[in-house]
PDB file of C-alpha atoms in Angstrom:
ATOM      1  CA  UNK A   1       4.247 -17.501   2.772  1.00  0.00           C
ATOM      2  CA  UNK A   2       5.783 -14.304   1.473  1.00  0.00           C
ATOM      3  CA  UNK A   3       7.228 -12.051   4.179  1.00  0.00           C
ATOM      4  CA  UNK A   4       8.778  -8.654   3.579  1.00  0.00           C
ATOM      5  CA  UNK A   5      11.253  -7.081   5.987  1.00  0.00           C
ATOM      6  CA  UNK A   6      12.712  -3.595   5.972  1.00  0.00           C
ATOM      7  CA  UNK A   7      15.861  -2.569   7.769  1.00  0.00           C
ATOM      8  CA  UNK A   8      16.449  -0.226   9.475  1.00  0.00           C
ATOM      9  CA  UNK A   9      13.078   0.641  11.027  1.00  0.00           C
ATOM     10  CA  UNK A  10      14.195   4.242  11.455  1.00  0.00           C
ATOM     11  CA  UNK A  11      17.052   6.319  10.093  1.00  0.00           C
ATOM     12  CA  UNK A  12      18.182   9.872  10.788  1.00  0.00           C
ATOM     13  CA  UNK A  13      20.753  11.579   8.552  1.00  0.00           C
ATOM     14  CA  UNK A  14      22.041  15.121   7.993  1.00  0.00           C
ATOM     15  CA  UNK A  15      20.992  16.924   4.855  1.00  0.00           C
ATOM     16  CA  UNK A  16      23.115  16.142   1.800  1.00  0.00           C
ATOM     17  CA  UNK A  17      23.994  12.575   2.728  1.00  0.00           C
ATOM     18  CA  UNK A  18      23.515   9.673   0.377  1.00  0.00           C
ATOM     19  CA  UNK A  19      21.626   6.784   1.963  1.00  0.00           C
ATOM     20  CA  UNK A  20      20.414   3.254   1.306  1.00  0.00           C
ATOM     21  CA  UNK A  21      17.208   1.635   2.503  1.00  0.00           C
ATOM     22  CA  UNK A  22      16.952  -2.147   2.486  1.00  0.00           C
ATOM     23  CA  UNK A  23      14.107  -4.513   1.733  1.00  0.00           C
ATOM     24  CA  UNK A  24      14.187  -8.307   1.816  1.00  0.00           C
ATOM     25  CA  UNK A  25      11.549 -10.869   0.878  1.00  0.00           C
ATOM     26  CA  UNK A  26      11.394 -14.594   1.550  1.00  0.00           C
ATOM     27  CA  UNK A  27       9.941 -15.955  -1.718  1.00  0.00           C
ATOM     28  CA  UNK A  28      11.738 -15.000  -4.938  1.00  0.00           C
ATOM     29  CA  UNK A  29       8.673 -15.833  -7.087  1.00  0.00           C
ATOM     30  CA  UNK A  30       7.460 -12.247  -7.368  1.00  0.00           C
ATOM     31  CA  UNK A  31       5.842 -10.391 -10.247  1.00  0.00           C
ATOM     32  CA  UNK A  32       7.284  -7.001  -9.341  1.00  0.00           C
ATOM     33  CA  UNK A  33       8.522  -4.886  -6.463  1.00  0.00           C
ATOM     34  CA  UNK A  34       7.464  -1.347  -5.737  1.00  0.00           C
ATOM     35  CA  UNK A  35       8.799   1.383  -3.451  1.00  0.00           C
ATOM     36  CA  UNK A  36       6.380   3.854  -1.910  1.00  0.00           C
ATOM     37  CA  UNK A  37       6.629   6.981   0.168  1.00  0.00           C
ATOM     38  CA  UNK A  38       4.127   7.716   2.931  1.00  0.00           C
ATOM     39  CA  UNK A  39       3.857  10.999   4.803  1.00  0.00           C
ATOM     40  CA  UNK A  40       2.356  10.853   8.331  1.00  0.00           C
ATOM     41  CA  UNK A  41      -1.334   9.898   8.259  1.00  0.00           C
ATOM     42  CA  UNK A  42      -1.446  10.006   4.467  1.00  0.00           C
ATOM     43  CA  UNK A  43      -1.801   7.579   1.596  1.00  0.00           C
ATOM     44  CA  UNK A  44       0.999   6.030  -0.441  1.00  0.00           C
ATOM     45  CA  UNK A  45       2.881   7.680  -3.288  1.00  0.00           C
ATOM     46  CA  UNK A  46       4.546   5.320  -5.742  1.00  0.00           C
ATOM     47  CA  UNK A  47       8.232   6.077  -6.266  1.00  0.00           C
ATOM     48  CA  UNK A  48       9.644   3.264  -8.383  1.00  0.00           C
ATOM     49  CA  UNK A  49       8.383  -0.041  -9.739  1.00  0.00           C
ATOM     50  CA  UNK A  50      10.780  -2.796 -10.797  1.00  0.00           C
ATOM     51  CA  UNK A  51       9.499  -5.723 -12.832  1.00  0.00           C
ATOM     52  CA  UNK A  52      10.844  -9.148 -11.884  1.00  0.00           C
ATOM     53  CA  UNK A  53      12.928  -9.234 -15.082  1.00  0.00           C
ATOM     54  CA  UNK A  54      14.615  -5.893 -14.335  1.00  0.00           C
ATOM     55  CA  UNK A  55      17.647  -5.142 -12.176  1.00  0.00           C
ATOM     56  CA  UNK A  56      17.089  -1.459 -11.397  1.00  0.00           C
ATOM     57  CA  UNK A  57      15.005   1.646 -11.966  1.00  0.00           C
ATOM     58  CA  UNK A  58      15.957   5.295 -11.594  1.00  0.00           C
ATOM     59  CA  UNK A  59      13.964   8.457 -11.075  1.00  0.00           C
ATOM     60  CA  UNK A  60      15.783  11.677 -10.329  1.00  0.00           C
ATOM     61  CA  UNK A  61      17.757  11.238  -7.097  1.00  0.00           C
ATOM     62  CA  UNK A  62      16.250   7.800  -6.482  1.00  0.00           C
ATOM     63  CA  UNK A  63      17.619   4.473  -7.660  1.00  0.00           C
ATOM     64  CA  UNK A  64      16.076   1.118  -6.792  1.00  0.00           C
ATOM     65  CA  UNK A  65      17.762  -2.221  -7.410  1.00  0.00           C
ATOM     66  CA  UNK A  66      16.358  -5.730  -7.357  1.00  0.00           C
ATOM     67  CA  UNK A  67      18.169  -9.018  -6.800  1.00  0.00           C
ATOM     68  CA  UNK A  68      15.375 -11.530  -7.047  1.00  0.00           C
ATOM     69  CA  UNK A  69      17.524 -14.597  -6.467  1.00  0.00           C
ATOM     70  CA  UNK A  70      18.715 -13.324  -3.098  1.00  0.00           C
ATOM     71  CA  UNK A  71      15.363 -11.770  -2.196  1.00  0.00           C
ATOM     72  CA  UNK A  72      16.681  -8.229  -1.802  1.00  0.00           C
ATOM     73  CA  UNK A  73      15.992  -4.720  -2.998  1.00  0.00           C
ATOM     74  CA  UNK A  74      17.619  -1.426  -2.109  1.00  0.00           C
ATOM     75  CA  UNK A  75      16.446   2.143  -2.488  1.00  0.00           C
ATOM     76  CA  UNK A  76      19.293   4.616  -2.885  1.00  0.00           C
ATOM     77  CA  UNK A  77      18.580   8.283  -2.211  1.00  0.00           C
ATOM     78  CA  UNK A  78      21.252  10.725  -3.341  1.00  0.00           C
ATOM     79  CA  UNK A  79      21.900  14.123  -1.761  1.00  0.00           C
ATOM     80  CA  UNK A  80      19.090  13.797   0.774  1.00  0.00           C
ATOM     81  CA  UNK A  81      16.905  16.822   1.586  1.00  0.00           C
ATOM     82  CA  UNK A  82      14.602  17.613   4.559  1.00  0.00           C
ATOM     83  CA  UNK A  83      11.641  17.152   2.192  1.00  0.00           C
ATOM     84  CA  UNK A  84      12.643  13.499   1.823  1.00  0.00           C
ATOM     85  CA  UNK A  85      11.591  12.903   5.434  1.00  0.00           C
ATOM     86  CA  UNK A  86       8.824  10.286   5.342  1.00  0.00           C
ATOM     87  CA  UNK A  87       8.261   6.562   5.761  1.00  0.00           C
ATOM     88  CA  UNK A  88       9.456   4.448   2.843  1.00  0.00           C
ATOM     89  CA  UNK A  89       7.678   1.160   2.162  1.00  0.00           C
ATOM     90  CA  UNK A  90       8.550  -1.635  -0.193  1.00  0.00           C
ATOM     91  CA  UNK A  91       5.965  -4.072  -1.484  1.00  0.00           C
ATOM     92  CA  UNK A  92       6.080  -7.191  -3.625  1.00  0.00           C
ATOM     93  CA  UNK A  93       3.302  -8.274  -5.929  1.00  0.00           C
ATOM     94  CA  UNK A  94       2.689 -12.003  -5.967  1.00  0.00           C
ATOM     95  CA  UNK A  95       1.253 -12.551  -9.450  1.00  0.00           C
ATOM     96  CA  UNK A  96       0.327 -10.873 -12.713  1.00  0.00           C
ATOM     97  CA  UNK A  97      -3.430 -11.148 -12.177  1.00  0.00           C
ATOM     98  CA  UNK A  98      -3.273 -10.605  -8.484  1.00  0.00           C
ATOM     99  CA  UNK A  99      -3.389  -7.222  -6.823  1.00  0.00           C
ATOM    100  CA  UNK A 100      -2.348  -8.741  -3.489  1.00  0.00           C
ATOM    101  CA  UNK A 101       0.763  -6.836  -2.480  1.00  0.00           C
ATOM    102  CA  UNK A 102       2.823  -7.750   0.567  1.00  0.00           C
ATOM    103  CA  UNK A 103       4.310  -4.753   2.314  1.00  0.00           C
ATOM    104  CA  UNK A 104       7.171  -4.303   4.697  1.00  0.00           C
ATOM    105  CA  UNK A 105       6.622  -2.251   7.853  1.00  0.00           C
ATOM    106  CA  UNK A 106       8.631   0.619   6.398  1.00  0.00           C
ATOM    107  CA  UNK A 107      11.698   2.675   7.227  1.00  0.00           C
ATOM    108  CA  UNK A 108      11.010   6.045   8.859  1.00  0.00           C
ATOM    109  CA  UNK A 109      13.525   8.508   7.429  1.00  0.00           C
ATOM    110  CA  UNK A 110      14.366  11.867   9.002  1.00  0.00           C
ATOM    111  CA  UNK A 111      16.666  14.249   7.153  1.00  0.00           C
ATOM    112  CA  UNK A 112      17.939  17.029   9.406  1.00  0.00           C
ATOM    113  CA  UNK A 113      18.649  20.482   7.956  1.00  0.00           C
TER     114      UNK A 113
ATOM    115  CA  UNK B   1      -7.782  13.519 -14.491  1.00  0.00           C
ATOM    116  CA  UNK B   2      -8.795  13.085 -10.854  1.00  0.00           C
ATOM    117  CA  UNK B   3      -6.944  10.712  -8.599  1.00  0.00           C
ATOM    118  CA  UNK B   4      -8.307   8.187  -6.134  1.00  0.00           C
ATOM    119  CA  UNK B   5     -10.507   9.752  -3.485  1.00  0.00           C
ATOM    120  CA  UNK B   6     -11.825   8.308  -0.228  1.00  0.00           C
ATOM    121  CA  UNK B   7     -14.485   9.354   2.230  1.00  0.00           C
ATOM    122  CA  UNK B   8     -14.783  10.097   5.021  1.00  0.00           C
ATOM    123  CA  UNK B   9     -11.318  11.261   6.080  1.00  0.00           C
ATOM    124  CA  UNK B  10     -11.800  10.310   9.706  1.00  0.00           C
ATOM    125  CA  UNK B  11     -14.400   8.230  11.499  1.00  0.00           C
ATOM    126  CA  UNK B  12     -15.015   7.285  15.122  1.00  0.00           C
ATOM    127  CA  UNK B  13     -17.192   4.283  15.970  1.00  0.00           C
ATOM    128  CA  UNK B  14     -17.855   2.153  19.021  1.00  0.00           C
ATOM    129  CA  UNK B  15     -17.312  -1.563  19.363  1.00  0.00           C
ATOM    130  CA  UNK B  16     -20.058  -3.645  17.760  1.00  0.00           C
ATOM    131  CA  UNK B  17     -21.157  -0.956  15.300  1.00  0.00           C
ATOM    132  CA  UNK B  18     -21.006  -1.207  11.530  1.00  0.00           C
ATOM    133  CA  UNK B  19     -19.129   1.127   9.168  1.00  0.00           C
ATOM    134  CA  UNK B  20     -19.043   1.848   5.443  1.00  0.00           C
ATOM    135  CA  UNK B  21     -16.033   3.427   3.776  1.00  0.00           C
ATOM    136  CA  UNK B  22     -16.104   4.754   0.210  1.00  0.00           C
ATOM    137  CA  UNK B  23     -13.605   4.997  -2.605  1.00  0.00           C
ATOM    138  CA  UNK B  24     -13.772   6.619  -6.032  1.00  0.00           C
ATOM    139  CA  UNK B  25     -11.373   5.072  -8.510  1.00  0.00           C
ATOM    140  CA  UNK B  26      -9.150   6.999 -10.846  1.00  0.00           C
ATOM    141  CA  UNK B  27     -10.863   7.623 -14.172  1.00  0.00           C
ATOM    142  CA  UNK B  28     -10.781   4.569 -16.467  1.00  0.00           C
ATOM    143  CA  UNK B  29      -9.708   2.147 -13.731  1.00  0.00           C
ATOM    144  CA  UNK B  30     -11.798  -1.028 -13.385  1.00  0.00           C
ATOM    145  CA  UNK B  31      -9.925  -2.661 -10.502  1.00  0.00           C
ATOM    146  CA  UNK B  32      -9.932  -1.582  -6.878  1.00  0.00           C
ATOM    147  CA  UNK B  33      -8.151  -3.052  -3.874  1.00  0.00           C
ATOM    148  CA  UNK B  34      -8.577  -2.333  -0.173  1.00  0.00           C
ATOM    149  CA  UNK B  35      -5.859  -2.412   2.459  1.00  0.00           C
ATOM    150  CA  UNK B  36      -5.773  -2.057   6.243  1.00  0.00           C
ATOM    151  CA  UNK B  37      -2.794  -0.310   7.790  1.00  0.00           C
ATOM    152  CA  UNK B  38      -2.384  -0.505  11.566  1.00  0.00           C
ATOM    153  CA  UNK B  39      -0.182   2.071  13.260  1.00  0.00           C
ATOM    154  CA  UNK B  40       3.493   1.420  12.596  1.00  0.00           C
ATOM    155  CA  UNK B  41       2.788  -1.429  10.171  1.00  0.00           C
ATOM    156  CA  UNK B  42       2.695  -1.828   6.434  1.00  0.00           C
ATOM    157  CA  UNK B  43      -0.671  -2.119   4.682  1.00  0.00           C
ATOM    158  CA  UNK B  44      -2.350  -5.541   4.625  1.00  0.00           C
ATOM    159  CA  UNK B  45      -4.396  -6.669   1.638  1.00  0.00           C
ATOM    160  CA  UNK B  46      -8.108  -7.104   2.417  1.00  0.00           C
ATOM    161  CA  UNK B  47      -9.604  -7.855  -1.017  1.00  0.00           C
ATOM    162  CA  UNK B  48      -9.827  -6.632  -4.577  1.00  0.00           C
ATOM    163  CA  UNK B  49     -12.702  -6.104  -6.997  1.00  0.00           C
ATOM    164  CA  UNK B  50     -12.500  -6.404 -10.759  1.00  0.00           C
ATOM    165  CA  UNK B  51     -15.481  -5.368 -12.869  1.00  0.00           C
ATOM    166  CA  UNK B  52     -17.845  -5.519  -9.903  1.00  0.00           C
ATOM    167  CA  UNK B  53     -16.796  -8.967  -8.657  1.00  0.00           C
ATOM    168  CA  UNK B  54     -14.487  -9.954  -5.802  1.00  0.00           C
ATOM    169  CA  UNK B  55     -11.311 -11.301  -7.370  1.00  0.00           C
ATOM    170  CA  UNK B  56      -9.031 -12.041  -4.452  1.00  0.00           C
ATOM    171  CA  UNK B  57      -9.095 -11.850  -0.680  1.00  0.00           C
ATOM    172  CA  UNK B  58      -6.527 -11.634   2.071  1.00  0.00           C
ATOM    173  CA  UNK B  59      -6.700 -13.132   5.548  1.00  0.00           C
ATOM    174  CA  UNK B  60      -9.677 -11.126   6.819  1.00  0.00           C
ATOM    175  CA  UNK B  61     -12.915 -12.503   8.327  1.00  0.00           C
ATOM    176  CA  UNK B  62     -16.274 -12.375   6.484  1.00  0.00           C
ATOM    177  CA  UNK B  63     -17.406  -9.359   8.495  1.00  0.00           C
ATOM    178  CA  UNK B  64     -15.177  -7.403   6.080  1.00  0.00           C
ATOM    179  CA  UNK B  65     -17.162  -7.168   2.866  1.00  0.00           C
ATOM    180  CA  UNK B  66     -17.196  -4.965  -0.183  1.00  0.00           C
ATOM    181  CA  UNK B  67     -18.967  -3.788  -3.278  1.00  0.00           C
ATOM    182  CA  UNK B  68     -17.908  -2.343  -6.588  1.00  0.00           C
ATOM    183  CA  UNK B  69     -20.428  -0.342  -8.580  1.00  0.00           C
ATOM    184  CA  UNK B  70     -20.886  -0.024 -12.381  1.00  0.00           C
ATOM    185  CA  UNK B  71     -18.919   3.239 -12.310  1.00  0.00           C
ATOM    186  CA  UNK B  72     -16.146   1.251 -10.550  1.00  0.00           C
ATOM    187  CA  UNK B  73     -16.406   3.162  -7.300  1.00  0.00           C
ATOM    188  CA  UNK B  74     -16.261   0.914  -4.274  1.00  0.00           C
ATOM    189  CA  UNK B  75     -17.342   0.429  -0.668  1.00  0.00           C
ATOM    190  CA  UNK B  76     -15.753  -1.405   2.223  1.00  0.00           C
ATOM    191  CA  UNK B  77     -18.167  -2.542   4.921  1.00  0.00           C
ATOM    192  CA  UNK B  78     -17.093  -3.771   8.321  1.00  0.00           C
ATOM    193  CA  UNK B  79     -19.647  -5.319  10.682  1.00  0.00           C
ATOM    194  CA  UNK B  80     -19.399  -5.939  14.426  1.00  0.00           C
ATOM    195  CA  UNK B  81     -16.454  -3.577  14.835  1.00  0.00           C
ATOM    196  CA  UNK B  82     -13.658  -4.603  17.182  1.00  0.00           C
ATOM    197  CA  UNK B  83     -11.023  -2.432  18.846  1.00  0.00           C
ATOM    198  CA  UNK B  84      -8.332  -3.981  16.592  1.00  0.00           C
ATOM    199  CA  UNK B  85     -10.147  -2.669  13.531  1.00  0.00           C
ATOM    200  CA  UNK B  86      -8.789   0.784  14.357  1.00  0.00           C
ATOM    201  CA  UNK B  87      -6.492   1.581  11.432  1.00  0.00           C
ATOM    202  CA  UNK B  88      -5.960   3.576   8.267  1.00  0.00           C
ATOM    203  CA  UNK B  89      -7.973   2.027   5.431  1.00  0.00           C
ATOM    204  CA  UNK B  90      -6.516   2.568   1.989  1.00  0.00           C
ATOM    205  CA  UNK B  91      -8.014   1.873  -1.374  1.00  0.00           C
ATOM    206  CA  UNK B  92      -6.056   1.635  -4.582  1.00  0.00           C
ATOM    207  CA  UNK B  93      -7.277   1.530  -8.154  1.00  0.00           C
ATOM    208  CA  UNK B  94      -5.591   0.226 -11.272  1.00  0.00           C
ATOM    209  CA  UNK B  95      -6.294   0.129 -14.977  1.00  0.00           C
ATOM    210  CA  UNK B  96      -6.659  -3.622 -14.805  1.00  0.00           C
ATOM    211  CA  UNK B  97      -5.507  -6.696 -12.934  1.00  0.00           C
ATOM    212  CA  UNK B  98      -1.786  -6.573 -12.256  1.00  0.00           C
ATOM    213  CA  UNK B  99      -1.353  -2.962 -13.354  1.00  0.00           C
ATOM    214  CA  UNK B 100       0.221  -0.257 -11.222  1.00  0.00           C
ATOM    215  CA  UNK B 101      -1.961   0.657  -8.256  1.00  0.00           C
ATOM    216  CA  UNK B 102      -2.669   4.257  -7.330  1.00  0.00           C
ATOM    217  CA  UNK B 103      -3.557   4.841  -3.703  1.00  0.00           C
ATOM    218  CA  UNK B 104      -6.067   7.181  -2.147  1.00  0.00           C
ATOM    219  CA  UNK B 105      -5.344   9.277   0.965  1.00  0.00           C
ATOM    220  CA  UNK B 106      -7.069   6.787   3.281  1.00  0.00           C
ATOM    221  CA  UNK B 107      -9.787   6.818   5.924  1.00  0.00           C
ATOM    222  CA  UNK B 108      -8.676   6.830   9.556  1.00  0.00           C
ATOM    223  CA  UNK B 109     -11.068   4.621  11.560  1.00  0.00           C
ATOM    224  CA  UNK B 110     -11.013   4.704  15.355  1.00  0.00           C
ATOM    225  CA  UNK B 111     -13.019   2.123  17.280  1.00  0.00           C
ATOM    226  CA  UNK B 112     -13.667   2.937  20.946  1.00  0.00           C
TER     227      UNK B 112
END
């Protein structure tokens, strides 16, 4: 059974710091991995999607890496800003024809001005 | 192009009642999935619909049921509500099976 874990559960950093969020999954047979952002009480905004054959994806100040064999992904945020404060969720998709995504519980990030 | 929309935004029900939540897919999307997100947890997959038929289901009892209409909008129905059904319900649409999912803002259900 695929289980997704995110560490740490919460993180508080001063503005301008670079930071890394971690995601691990127990079964390496994934189709892809996706990072989302969720603001309090809101829906999910997709940040980056990495296919199982890829090693990393970049978008602006965000960089996500995937090491499928070890069951790990990281989300790197450069030069953090107060507007980055949110919960960050990672999710793995189990198969190409399957929309079943397994989510971690998220990391709640606070960036202090 | 409009995104995924959900209604209502908030809902309060009492135990034992029934509820219907609605989702309008992004234009051109024929696949919709529903998720339940309890407070402090990640979303859990309930089921997905592809071209009006259920095409996958998570570990939820039969009192969670759904429909997808010819215009690909969707409903989630929950019967015999329990206190643990209190959660944020998210729907997500995609162009097809396995494609990137786009999430709606969610419906916050409170069961008293």
